[in-house]
């Protein structure tokens, strides 16, 4: 993404945020950009344990399920989430609410690559398998639908 964005790792106008939360940190690589702002404290969270390739003293990682009540203290100047899967509407709302509840007043929330309903300007997705898939996500049944594809 930094290559696409001309070297930037995020697009929000957050300038040297002191407290940063990386939701869905995965490998932790994005969270490690805190080395560029050593005055910040960065927390990367993911459902699976993160094993970053190197250590940065102002960055730490926790394993947690963002669909469950958050057990981390609020107070982030910048919350970053990239590449999260889509969730049924009530779960998505729970995650959004948790992010807002953990954001400091005047803080920034940046969501990138979060799958929402795919639409087409010419309405070609209407009545398609893509629309069916999205409707099943909304109902919380996308996994069962995907299982019907066998080796696809």
Short mmCIF file of C-alpha atoms in Angstrom, two decimals:
data_model
loop_
_atom_site.label_atom_id
_atom_site.label_comp_id
_atom_site.label_asym_id
_atom_site.label_seq_id
_atom_site.Cartn_x
_atom_site.Cartn_y
_atom_site.Cartn_z
CA UNK A 1 0.00 0.00 0.00
CA UNK A 2 2.85 2.39 0.76
CA UNK A 3 4.05 1.98 -2.80
CA UNK A 4 0.58 2.78 -4.15
CA UNK A 5 0.29 5.76 -1.81
CA UNK A 6 3.66 7.27 -2.72
CA UNK A 7 5.51 6.08 0.37
CA UNK A 8 2.78 6.90 2.87
CA UNK A 9 1.62 4.16 5.23
CA UNK A 10 -1.71 5.85 5.95
CA UNK A 11 -3.76 8.67 4.45
CA UNK A 12 -5.40 10.32 7.44
CA UNK A 13 -4.06 13.72 8.49
CA UNK A 14 -2.99 12.37 11.88
CA UNK A 15 0.36 14.00 12.62
CA UNK A 16 2.63 12.14 15.03
CA UNK A 17 -0.16 10.57 17.10
CA UNK A 18 0.97 9.63 20.59
CA UNK A 19 -1.21 6.53 20.91
CA UNK A 20 -1.93 4.26 17.95
CA UNK A 21 -4.05 1.13 17.63
CA UNK A 22 -3.62 -1.21 14.65
CA UNK A 23 -6.76 -3.37 14.43
CA UNK A 24 -6.21 -6.66 12.62
CA UNK A 25 -2.44 -6.21 12.73
CA UNK A 26 -1.65 -9.60 11.16
CA UNK A 27 2.12 -9.89 10.90
CA UNK A 28 2.51 -6.57 12.70
CA UNK A 29 4.42 -4.90 9.88
CA UNK A 30 2.16 -1.87 9.71
CA UNK A 31 2.32 -1.40 13.48
CA UNK A 32 6.10 -1.39 13.27
CA UNK A 33 6.01 1.91 11.38
CA UNK A 34 5.99 3.40 14.88
CA UNK A 35 9.77 3.33 14.59
CA UNK A 36 9.24 6.44 12.43
CA UNK A 37 7.62 8.18 15.40
CA UNK A 38 9.48 6.97 18.51
CA UNK A 39 7.37 9.23 20.75
CA UNK A 40 4.25 7.17 20.02
CA UNK A 41 3.00 4.03 21.70
CA UNK A 42 1.52 1.52 19.26
CA UNK A 43 -0.63 -1.50 20.03
CA UNK A 44 -1.32 -4.08 17.35
CA UNK A 45 -4.26 -6.44 17.94
CA UNK A 46 -5.32 -9.51 16.01
CA UNK A 47 -7.31 -12.69 16.53
CA UNK A 48 -4.13 -14.72 15.98
CA UNK A 49 -0.81 -14.09 17.73
CA UNK A 50 1.39 -11.65 15.80
CA UNK A 51 5.01 -12.49 15.20
CA UNK A 52 6.65 -9.36 13.81
CA UNK A 53 9.99 -9.80 12.07
CA UNK A 54 11.78 -7.42 14.45
CA UNK A 55 11.33 -5.61 17.76
CA UNK A 56 10.57 -1.92 18.26
CA UNK A 57 10.43 -0.72 21.89
CA UNK A 58 7.35 1.50 21.51
CA UNK A 59 5.26 -1.22 19.85
CA UNK A 60 3.48 -4.14 21.47
CA UNK A 61 1.01 -6.79 20.33
CA UNK A 62 -1.99 -8.49 21.91
CA UNK A 63 -4.19 -11.32 20.77
CA UNK A 64 -7.89 -10.50 20.93
CA UNK A 65 -11.11 -11.05 19.04
CA UNK A 66 -12.45 -7.65 17.95
CA UNK A 67 -15.97 -9.08 17.74
CA UNK A 68 -15.96 -9.62 21.52
CA UNK A 69 -16.03 -6.84 24.15
CA UNK A 70 -12.67 -5.06 24.08
CA UNK A 71 -10.55 -5.45 27.20
CA UNK A 72 -8.05 -2.75 26.29
CA UNK A 73 -8.12 0.76 27.68
CA UNK A 74 -9.51 3.50 25.42
CA UNK A 75 -7.46 6.55 24.57
CA UNK A 76 -6.03 6.27 21.05
CA UNK A 77 -5.18 9.26 18.87
CA UNK A 78 -5.17 7.13 15.73
CA UNK A 79 -6.86 3.82 15.01
CA UNK A 80 -5.87 2.01 11.84
CA UNK A 81 -7.61 -1.02 10.33
CA UNK A 82 -6.66 -2.51 6.98
CA UNK A 83 -7.84 -5.65 5.26
CA UNK A 84 -10.41 -6.72 7.83
CA UNK A 85 -12.95 -9.23 6.60
CA UNK A 86 -16.56 -8.22 6.37
CA UNK A 87 -18.88 -9.25 9.17
CA UNK A 88 -22.66 -9.44 9.52
CA UNK A 89 -24.14 -5.98 10.08
CA UNK A 90 -24.63 -6.30 13.87
CA UNK A 91 -21.04 -7.52 14.37
CA UNK A 92 -19.69 -4.79 12.09
CA UNK A 93 -21.60 -2.22 14.16
CA UNK A 94 -20.11 -3.68 17.36
CA UNK A 95 -16.60 -3.29 15.93
CA UNK A 96 -17.27 0.28 14.75
CA UNK A 97 -18.71 1.18 18.14
CA UNK A 98 -15.64 -0.27 19.90
CA UNK A 99 -13.31 1.71 17.63
CA UNK A 100 -15.19 4.97 18.28
CA UNK A 101 -15.30 4.24 22.02
CA UNK A 102 -11.51 3.78 22.06
CA UNK A 103 -10.72 6.89 19.99
CA UNK A 104 -9.68 10.11 21.75
CA UNK A 105 -11.66 13.26 20.94
CA UNK A 106 -10.10 14.75 17.82
CA UNK A 107 -8.47 11.41 16.97
CA UNK A 108 -8.52 9.75 13.57
CA UNK A 109 -9.95 6.41 12.45
CA UNK A 110 -8.71 5.05 9.11
CA UNK A 111 -10.30 2.00 7.52
CA UNK A 112 -8.76 0.60 4.36
CA UNK A 113 -9.84 -2.41 2.30
CA UNK A 114 -12.80 -3.25 4.47
CA UNK A 115 -15.22 -5.17 2.28
CA UNK A 116 -18.59 -3.55 2.12
CA UNK A 117 -21.30 -4.26 -0.39
CA UNK A 118 -19.77 -4.39 -3.83
CA UNK A 119 -21.73 -2.31 -6.29
CA UNK A 120 -21.40 -1.48 -9.94
CA UNK A 121 -22.31 1.80 -11.68
CA UNK A 122 -24.19 -0.19 -14.32
CA UNK A 123 -25.99 -2.31 -11.65
CA UNK A 124 -24.43 -5.51 -13.03
CA UNK A 125 -23.98 -6.91 -9.51
CA UNK A 126 -27.72 -6.87 -8.86
CA UNK A 127 -29.06 -10.41 -8.79
CA UNK A 128 -25.53 -11.81 -9.16
CA UNK A 129 -23.59 -14.31 -7.03
CA UNK A 130 -21.68 -11.32 -5.63
CA UNK A 131 -24.92 -9.83 -4.33
CA UNK A 132 -25.97 -13.24 -2.98
CA UNK A 133 -22.63 -13.56 -1.18
CA UNK A 134 -22.99 -10.12 0.39
CA UNK A 135 -26.57 -10.83 1.52
CA UNK A 136 -25.34 -14.03 3.18
CA UNK A 137 -22.57 -12.10 4.94
CA UNK A 138 -25.24 -9.77 6.30
CA UNK A 139 -27.11 -12.82 7.63
CA UNK A 140 -23.91 -14.35 9.03
CA UNK A 141 -24.01 -17.31 6.65
CA UNK A 142 -21.19 -16.66 4.17
CA UNK A 143 -19.03 -19.54 5.46
CA UNK A 144 -21.73 -22.12 4.74
CA UNK A 145 -22.24 -20.61 1.29
CA UNK A 146 -18.52 -20.75 0.49
CA UNK A 147 -18.34 -24.38 1.62
CA UNK A 148 -20.73 -25.25 -1.22
CA UNK A 149 -18.03 -24.41 -3.77
CA UNK A 150 -15.86 -27.45 -3.10
CA UNK A 151 -12.49 -26.99 -4.78
CA UNK A 152 -13.18 -23.52 -6.22
#
